[in-house]
Short mmCIF file of C-alpha atoms and ligand atoms in Angstrom, two decimals:
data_model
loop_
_atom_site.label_atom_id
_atom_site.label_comp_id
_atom_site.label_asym_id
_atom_site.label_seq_id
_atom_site.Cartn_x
_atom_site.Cartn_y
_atom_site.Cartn_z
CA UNK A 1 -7.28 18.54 22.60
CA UNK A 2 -5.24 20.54 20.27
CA UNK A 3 -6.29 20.51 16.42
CA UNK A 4 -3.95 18.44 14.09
CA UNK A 5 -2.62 19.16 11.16
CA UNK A 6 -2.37 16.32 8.12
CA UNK A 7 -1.10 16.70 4.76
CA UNK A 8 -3.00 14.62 1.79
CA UNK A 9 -0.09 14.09 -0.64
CA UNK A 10 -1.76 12.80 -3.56
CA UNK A 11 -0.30 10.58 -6.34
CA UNK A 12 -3.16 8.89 -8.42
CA UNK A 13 -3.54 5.27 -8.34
CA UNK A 14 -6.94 2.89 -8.35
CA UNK A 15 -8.17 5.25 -5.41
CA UNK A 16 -8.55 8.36 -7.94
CA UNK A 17 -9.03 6.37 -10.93
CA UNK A 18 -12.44 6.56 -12.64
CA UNK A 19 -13.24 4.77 -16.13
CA UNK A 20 -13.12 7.83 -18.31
CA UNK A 21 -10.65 7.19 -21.00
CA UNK A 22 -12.14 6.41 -24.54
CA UNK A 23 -11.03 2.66 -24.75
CA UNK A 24 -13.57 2.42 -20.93
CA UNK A 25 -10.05 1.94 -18.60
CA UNK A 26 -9.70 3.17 -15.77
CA UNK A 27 -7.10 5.62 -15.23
CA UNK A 28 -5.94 8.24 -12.20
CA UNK A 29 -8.06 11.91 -13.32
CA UNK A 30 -9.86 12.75 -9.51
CA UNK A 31 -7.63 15.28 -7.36
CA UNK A 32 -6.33 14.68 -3.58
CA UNK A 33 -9.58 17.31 -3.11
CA UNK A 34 -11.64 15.53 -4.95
CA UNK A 35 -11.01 12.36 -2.75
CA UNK A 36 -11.65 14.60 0.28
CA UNK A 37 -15.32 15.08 -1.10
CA UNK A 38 -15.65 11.42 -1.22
CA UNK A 39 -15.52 11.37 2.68
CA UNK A 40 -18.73 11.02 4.07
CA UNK A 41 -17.21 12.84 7.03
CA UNK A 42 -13.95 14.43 7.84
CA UNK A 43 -11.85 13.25 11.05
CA UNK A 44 -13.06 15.58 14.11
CA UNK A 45 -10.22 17.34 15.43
CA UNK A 46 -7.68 17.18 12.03
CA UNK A 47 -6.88 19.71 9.55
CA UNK A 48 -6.51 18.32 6.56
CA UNK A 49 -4.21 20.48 3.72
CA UNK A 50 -4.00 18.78 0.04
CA UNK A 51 -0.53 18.70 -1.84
CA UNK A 52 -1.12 17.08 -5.31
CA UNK A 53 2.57 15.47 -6.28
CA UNK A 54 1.27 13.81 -9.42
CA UNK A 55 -1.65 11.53 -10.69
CA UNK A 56 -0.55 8.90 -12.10
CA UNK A 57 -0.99 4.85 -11.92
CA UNK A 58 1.92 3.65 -9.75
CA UNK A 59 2.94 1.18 -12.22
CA UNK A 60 4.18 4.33 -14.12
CA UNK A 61 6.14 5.60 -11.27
CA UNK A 62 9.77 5.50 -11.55
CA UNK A 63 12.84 5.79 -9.32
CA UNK A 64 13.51 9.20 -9.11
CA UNK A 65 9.66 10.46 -8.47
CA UNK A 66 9.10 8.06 -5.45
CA UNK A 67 12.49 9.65 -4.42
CA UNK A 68 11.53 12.84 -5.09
CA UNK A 69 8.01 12.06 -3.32
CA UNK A 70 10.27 11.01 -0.39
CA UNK A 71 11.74 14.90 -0.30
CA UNK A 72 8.35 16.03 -0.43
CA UNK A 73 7.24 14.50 2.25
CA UNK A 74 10.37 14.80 4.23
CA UNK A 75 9.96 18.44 3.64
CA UNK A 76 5.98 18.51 5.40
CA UNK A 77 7.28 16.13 8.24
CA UNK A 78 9.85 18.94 9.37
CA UNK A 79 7.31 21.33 9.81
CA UNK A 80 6.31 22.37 13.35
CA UNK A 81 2.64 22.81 12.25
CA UNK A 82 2.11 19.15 10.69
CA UNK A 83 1.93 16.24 12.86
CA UNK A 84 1.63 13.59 10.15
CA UNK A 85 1.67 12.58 6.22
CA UNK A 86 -1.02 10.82 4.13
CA UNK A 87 -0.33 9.44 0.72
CA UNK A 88 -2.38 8.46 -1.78
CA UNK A 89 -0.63 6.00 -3.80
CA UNK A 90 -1.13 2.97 -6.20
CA UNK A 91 -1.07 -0.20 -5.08
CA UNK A 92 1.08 -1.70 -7.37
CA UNK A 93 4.26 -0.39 -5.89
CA UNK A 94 3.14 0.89 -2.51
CA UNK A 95 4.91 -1.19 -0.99
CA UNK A 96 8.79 0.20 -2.29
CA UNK A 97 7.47 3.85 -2.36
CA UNK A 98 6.47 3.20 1.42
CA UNK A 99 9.92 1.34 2.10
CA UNK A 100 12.04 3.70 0.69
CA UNK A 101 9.98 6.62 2.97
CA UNK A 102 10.89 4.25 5.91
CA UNK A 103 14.45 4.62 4.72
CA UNK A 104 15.60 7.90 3.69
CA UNK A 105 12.81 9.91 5.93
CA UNK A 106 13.93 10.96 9.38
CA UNK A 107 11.41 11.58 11.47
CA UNK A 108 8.83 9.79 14.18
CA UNK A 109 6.22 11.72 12.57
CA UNK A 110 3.23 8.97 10.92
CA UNK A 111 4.03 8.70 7.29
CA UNK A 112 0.85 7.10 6.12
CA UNK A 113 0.64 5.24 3.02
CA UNK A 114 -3.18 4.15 1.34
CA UNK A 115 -5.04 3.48 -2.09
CA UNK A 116 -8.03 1.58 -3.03
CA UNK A 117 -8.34 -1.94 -5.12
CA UNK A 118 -11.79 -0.41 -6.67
CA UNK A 119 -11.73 2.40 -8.82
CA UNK A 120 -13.65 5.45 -7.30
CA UNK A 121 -16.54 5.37 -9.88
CA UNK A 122 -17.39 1.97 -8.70
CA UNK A 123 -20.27 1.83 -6.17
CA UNK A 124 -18.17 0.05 -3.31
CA UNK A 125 -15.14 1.48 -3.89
CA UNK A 126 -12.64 1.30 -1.11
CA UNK A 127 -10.75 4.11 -1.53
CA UNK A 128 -13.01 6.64 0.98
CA UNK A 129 -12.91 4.60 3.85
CA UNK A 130 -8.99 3.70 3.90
CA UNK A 131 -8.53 7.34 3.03
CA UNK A 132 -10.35 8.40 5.92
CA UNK A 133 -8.42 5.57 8.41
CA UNK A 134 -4.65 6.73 7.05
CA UNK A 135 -6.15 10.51 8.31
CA UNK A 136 -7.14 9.14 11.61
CA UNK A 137 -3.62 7.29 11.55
CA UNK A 138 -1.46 10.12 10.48
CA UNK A 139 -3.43 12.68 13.16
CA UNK A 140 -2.65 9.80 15.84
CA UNK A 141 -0.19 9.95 18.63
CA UNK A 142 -0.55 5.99 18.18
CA UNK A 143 1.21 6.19 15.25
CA UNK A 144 4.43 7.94 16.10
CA UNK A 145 8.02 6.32 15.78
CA UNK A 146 6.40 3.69 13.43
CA UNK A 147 8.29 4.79 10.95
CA UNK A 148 6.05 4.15 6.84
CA UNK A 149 3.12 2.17 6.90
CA UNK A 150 0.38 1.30 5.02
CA UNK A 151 -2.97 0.80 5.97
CA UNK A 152 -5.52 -0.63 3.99
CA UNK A 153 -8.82 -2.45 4.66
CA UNK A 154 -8.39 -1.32 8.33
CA UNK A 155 -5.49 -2.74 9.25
CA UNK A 156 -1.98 -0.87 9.24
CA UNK A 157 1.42 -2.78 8.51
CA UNK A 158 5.45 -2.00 8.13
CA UNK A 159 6.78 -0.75 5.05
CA UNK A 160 9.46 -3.51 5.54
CA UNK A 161 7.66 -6.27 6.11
CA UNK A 162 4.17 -5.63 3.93
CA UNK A 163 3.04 -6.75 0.63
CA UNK A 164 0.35 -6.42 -2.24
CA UNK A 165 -1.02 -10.38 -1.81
CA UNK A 166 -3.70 -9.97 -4.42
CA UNK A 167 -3.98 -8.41 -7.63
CA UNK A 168 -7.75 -7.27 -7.13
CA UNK A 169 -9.71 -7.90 -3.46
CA UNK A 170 -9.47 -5.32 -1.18
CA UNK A 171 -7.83 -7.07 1.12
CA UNK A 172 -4.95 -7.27 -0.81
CA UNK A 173 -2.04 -6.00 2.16
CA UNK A 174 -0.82 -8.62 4.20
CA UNK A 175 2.85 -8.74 6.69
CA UNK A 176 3.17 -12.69 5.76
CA UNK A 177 4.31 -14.22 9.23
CA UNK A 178 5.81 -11.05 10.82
CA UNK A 179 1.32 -9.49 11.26
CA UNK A 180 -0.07 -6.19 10.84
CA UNK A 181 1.13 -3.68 13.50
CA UNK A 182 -2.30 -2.57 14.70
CA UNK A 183 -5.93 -1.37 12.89
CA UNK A 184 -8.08 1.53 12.70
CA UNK A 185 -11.30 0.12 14.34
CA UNK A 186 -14.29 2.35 13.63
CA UNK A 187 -11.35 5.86 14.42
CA UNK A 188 -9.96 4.20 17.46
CA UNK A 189 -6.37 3.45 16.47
CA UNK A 190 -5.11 0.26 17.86
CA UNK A 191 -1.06 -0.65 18.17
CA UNK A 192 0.03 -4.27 18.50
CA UNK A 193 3.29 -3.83 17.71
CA UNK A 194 6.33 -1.76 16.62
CA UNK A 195 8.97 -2.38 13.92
CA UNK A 196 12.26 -2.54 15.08
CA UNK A 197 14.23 -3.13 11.40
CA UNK A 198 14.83 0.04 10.99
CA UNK A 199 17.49 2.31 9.85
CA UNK A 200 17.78 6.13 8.31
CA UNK A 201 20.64 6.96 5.00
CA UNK A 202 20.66 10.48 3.74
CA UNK A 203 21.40 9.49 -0.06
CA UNK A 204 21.78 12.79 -1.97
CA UNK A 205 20.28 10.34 -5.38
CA UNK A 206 19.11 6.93 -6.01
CA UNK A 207 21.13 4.89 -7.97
CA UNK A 208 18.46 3.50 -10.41
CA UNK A 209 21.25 1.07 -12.39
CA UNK A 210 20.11 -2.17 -9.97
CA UNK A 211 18.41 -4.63 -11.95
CA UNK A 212 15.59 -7.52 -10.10
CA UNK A 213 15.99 -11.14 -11.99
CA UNK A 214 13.76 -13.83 -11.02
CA UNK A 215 14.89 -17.16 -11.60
CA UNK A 216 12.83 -20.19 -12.73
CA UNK A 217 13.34 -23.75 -12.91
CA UNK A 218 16.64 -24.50 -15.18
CA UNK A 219 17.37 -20.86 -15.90
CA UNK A 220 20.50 -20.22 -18.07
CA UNK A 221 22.83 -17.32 -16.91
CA UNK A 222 22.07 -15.40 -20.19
CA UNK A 223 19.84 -12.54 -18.29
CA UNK A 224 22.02 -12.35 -15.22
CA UNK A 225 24.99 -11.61 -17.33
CA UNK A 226 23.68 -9.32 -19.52
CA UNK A 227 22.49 -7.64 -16.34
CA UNK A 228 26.14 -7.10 -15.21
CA UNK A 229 27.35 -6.57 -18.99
CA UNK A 230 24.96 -3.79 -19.29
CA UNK A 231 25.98 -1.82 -16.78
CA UNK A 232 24.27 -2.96 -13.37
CA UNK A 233 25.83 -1.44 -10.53
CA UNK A 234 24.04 -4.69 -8.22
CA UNK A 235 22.08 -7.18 -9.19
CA UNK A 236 19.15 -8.61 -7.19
CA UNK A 237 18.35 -12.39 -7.42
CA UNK A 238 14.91 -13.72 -6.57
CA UNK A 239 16.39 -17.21 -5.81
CA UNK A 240 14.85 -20.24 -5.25
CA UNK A 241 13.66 -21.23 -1.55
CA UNK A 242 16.75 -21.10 1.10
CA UNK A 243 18.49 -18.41 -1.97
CA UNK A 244 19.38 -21.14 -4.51
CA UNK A 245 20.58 -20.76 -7.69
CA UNK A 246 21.29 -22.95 -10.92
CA UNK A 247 24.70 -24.15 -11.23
CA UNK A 248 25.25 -21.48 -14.07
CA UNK A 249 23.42 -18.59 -12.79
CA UNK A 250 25.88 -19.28 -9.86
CA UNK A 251 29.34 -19.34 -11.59
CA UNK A 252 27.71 -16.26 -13.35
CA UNK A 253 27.38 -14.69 -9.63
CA UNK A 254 31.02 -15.50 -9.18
CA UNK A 255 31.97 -13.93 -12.05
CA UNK A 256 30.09 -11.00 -11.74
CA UNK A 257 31.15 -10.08 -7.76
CA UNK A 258 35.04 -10.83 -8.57
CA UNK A 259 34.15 -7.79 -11.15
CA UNK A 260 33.15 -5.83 -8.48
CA UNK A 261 29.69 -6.35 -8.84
CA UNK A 262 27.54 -6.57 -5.91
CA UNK A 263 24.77 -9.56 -6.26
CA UNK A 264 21.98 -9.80 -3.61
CA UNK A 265 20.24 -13.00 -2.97
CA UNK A 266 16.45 -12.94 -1.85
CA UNK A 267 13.68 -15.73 -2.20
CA UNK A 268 10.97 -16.33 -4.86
CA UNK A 269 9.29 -17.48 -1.43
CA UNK A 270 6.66 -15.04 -0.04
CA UNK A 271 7.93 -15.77 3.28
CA UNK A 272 11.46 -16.96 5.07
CA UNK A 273 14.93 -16.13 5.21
CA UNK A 274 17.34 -16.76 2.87
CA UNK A 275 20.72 -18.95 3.87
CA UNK A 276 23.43 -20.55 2.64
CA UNK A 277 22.57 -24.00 3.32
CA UNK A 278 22.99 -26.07 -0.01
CA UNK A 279 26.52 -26.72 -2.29
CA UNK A 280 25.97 -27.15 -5.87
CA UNK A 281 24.65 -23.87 -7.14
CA UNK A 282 23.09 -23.33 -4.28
CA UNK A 283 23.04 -20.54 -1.79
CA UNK A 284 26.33 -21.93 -0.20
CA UNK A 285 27.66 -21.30 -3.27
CA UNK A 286 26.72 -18.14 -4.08
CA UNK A 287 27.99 -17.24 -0.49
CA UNK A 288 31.30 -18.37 -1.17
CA UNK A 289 31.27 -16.23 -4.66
CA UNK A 290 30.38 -12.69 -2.13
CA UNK A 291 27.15 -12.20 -2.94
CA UNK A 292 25.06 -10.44 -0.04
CA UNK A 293 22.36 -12.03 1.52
CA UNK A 294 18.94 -10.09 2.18
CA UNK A 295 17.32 -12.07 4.99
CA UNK A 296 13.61 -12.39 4.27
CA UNK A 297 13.12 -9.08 2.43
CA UNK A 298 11.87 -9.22 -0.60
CA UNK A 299 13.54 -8.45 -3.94
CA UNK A 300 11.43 -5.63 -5.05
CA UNK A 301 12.16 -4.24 -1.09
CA UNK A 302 16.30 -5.75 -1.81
CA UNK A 303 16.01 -3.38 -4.41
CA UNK A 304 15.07 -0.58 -3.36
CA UNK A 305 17.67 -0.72 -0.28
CA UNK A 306 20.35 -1.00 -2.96
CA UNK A 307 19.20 1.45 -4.79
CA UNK A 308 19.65 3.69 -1.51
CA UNK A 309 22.70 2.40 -0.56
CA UNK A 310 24.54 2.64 -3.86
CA UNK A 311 22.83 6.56 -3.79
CA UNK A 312 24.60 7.22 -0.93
CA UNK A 313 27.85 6.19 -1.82
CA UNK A 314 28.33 2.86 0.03
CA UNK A 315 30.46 0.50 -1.58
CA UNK A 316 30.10 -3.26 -1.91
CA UNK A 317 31.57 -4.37 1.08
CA UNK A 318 29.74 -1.45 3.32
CA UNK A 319 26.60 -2.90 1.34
CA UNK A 320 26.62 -6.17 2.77
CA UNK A 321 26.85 -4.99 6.69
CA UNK A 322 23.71 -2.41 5.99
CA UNK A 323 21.73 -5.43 4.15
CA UNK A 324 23.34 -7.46 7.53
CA UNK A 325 21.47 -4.53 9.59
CA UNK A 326 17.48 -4.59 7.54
CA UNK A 327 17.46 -8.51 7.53
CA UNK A 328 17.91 -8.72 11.30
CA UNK A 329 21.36 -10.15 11.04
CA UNK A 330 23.35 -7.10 12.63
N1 LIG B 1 -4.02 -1.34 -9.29
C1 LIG B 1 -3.33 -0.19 -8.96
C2 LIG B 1 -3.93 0.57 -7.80
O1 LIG B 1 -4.46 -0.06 -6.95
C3 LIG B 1 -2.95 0.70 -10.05
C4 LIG B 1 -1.78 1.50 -9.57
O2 LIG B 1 -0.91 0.93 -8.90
O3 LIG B 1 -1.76 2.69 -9.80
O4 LIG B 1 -3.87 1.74 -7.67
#
């Protein structure tokens, strides 16, 4: 069998993070080849080059790096001599990082996406052992035309459908009803099944104006309006249940899309699909005001796709039919 090529893109997180700063926190300081050392064996067969992007926690990240982190990888993926990407991320925001690979990267080449829940000075740290299943992953023909994932505690999900569950066990990534697509069983890579939400846009930019506003039991409008006032260019809601709104938060919605505003309704709920089912302030309402309904992503992924969308020019009404397209509505 031919050798195969990976590249370790390292961004910092828990999985380089020791507890070296004065104060005793934990922060990212250990390089991409510095985690290689921490393997107690590379993958037989793979040929593994290190590309250190940054090292950084990823709740410092912003918009334009994971963008620019897209281009980088983007940029190893059309390569003849690389079959597949690793990176070493936070887990914080993994999960949009590895969504917006999924949606501005064209390729069928594994984009792997991993980090650790323990810091790497702690005995049982995790970070070794998913590092060494995204390398099997990324080396695997298994993994090809998956589009992002992220594996994690041996099992390996869709950027679209996964999320951080747990703010400190291990087994913190979980696909909520849609499942993992497959696990890394002791280097054997195992596929269950493929995404098929998918889509590629080629935005030049991100538009980093879109603002995410949770509501909560008798909200006021106050927040949603500044949002707009401020200079949004969309607004995500994280609604309640079916997409619901209060009754002002919804004539705020109405206000807002008549200005040309687009508003995106998702659900506080960590699973489901949003619909416009109920009348007074509810999602039937915001319906009727032209706000754009996200299916059952969720708003930090809502986001992110507007954020692409709005990058590449799209305007409100284009917006809807691509949101129409991720939520399985197309
Ligand atoms: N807790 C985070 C992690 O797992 C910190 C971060 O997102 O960088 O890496």
């Amino acid at each position: 069998m031919a050798q195969k090529k990976v590249v370790v893109i390292a961004t910092g997180g828990t999985i380089a993070s020791r507890h070296v700063s004065d104060d005793g926190s934990s922060i990212a300081d250990m390089s991409g080849e510095a985690l290689l050392e921490t393997l107690h064996g590379r993958p037989n067969g793979v040929e593994v080059i290190v590309d250190q992007f940054c090292n950084v926690g990823s709740y410092t990240l912003e918009l334009p790096t994971i963008f620019d982190l897209a281009k980088r990888i983007e940029s190893y993926v059309g390569r003849d001599d690389i079959d597949g990407v690793v990176v070493t991320h936070g887990t914080d925001t993994l999960e949009e990082t590895a969504f917006l690979a999924d949606l501005v990267v064209d390729t069928r080449k594994p984009m792997v996406f991993t980090g650790a829940q323990r810091s790497a000075d702690i005995p049982d740290t995790d970070g070794p052992r998913n590092l060494a299943d995204a390398i099997r992953l990324a080396a695997s023909e298994r993994a090809v035309g998956l589009g992002a994932i992220i594996v994690f505690e041996q099992d390996f999900h869709a950027a679209r459908d996964v999320t951080k569950t747990h703010a400190s066990r291990v087994d913190t990534f979980a696909s909520g009803e849609h499942g993992k697509l497959g696990e890394v069983d002791e280097g054997d890579v195992i596929v269950f099944r493929a995404p098929t939400l998918r889509k590629t846009y080629r935005p030049q930019k991100l538009e980093t104006r879109v603002d995410l506003i949770k509501l909560a039991v008798g909200v006021d409008d106050k927040f949603v309006r500044f949002s707009a006032q401020s200079g949004a260019k969309a607004i995500v809601l994280e609604c309640f249940g079916r997409g619901n709104a209060t009754l002002p938060v919804a004539k705020a919605v109405a206000d807002i899309v008549a200005a040309g505003t687009p508003v995106i309704v998702t659900s506080r709920c960590t699973q489901g699909r949003v619909k416009p089912v109920y009348g007074n302030g509810g999602g039937a309402d915001l319906m009727h005001a032209g706000a754009i309904f996200a299916g059952d992503l969720t708003g930090p992924k809502a986001r992110i796709l507007a954020c692409v969308l709005l990058g590449a020019g799209l305007a409100a009404a284009d917006m809807a039919a691509e949101f129409r397209v991720l939520a399985g509505d197309a």
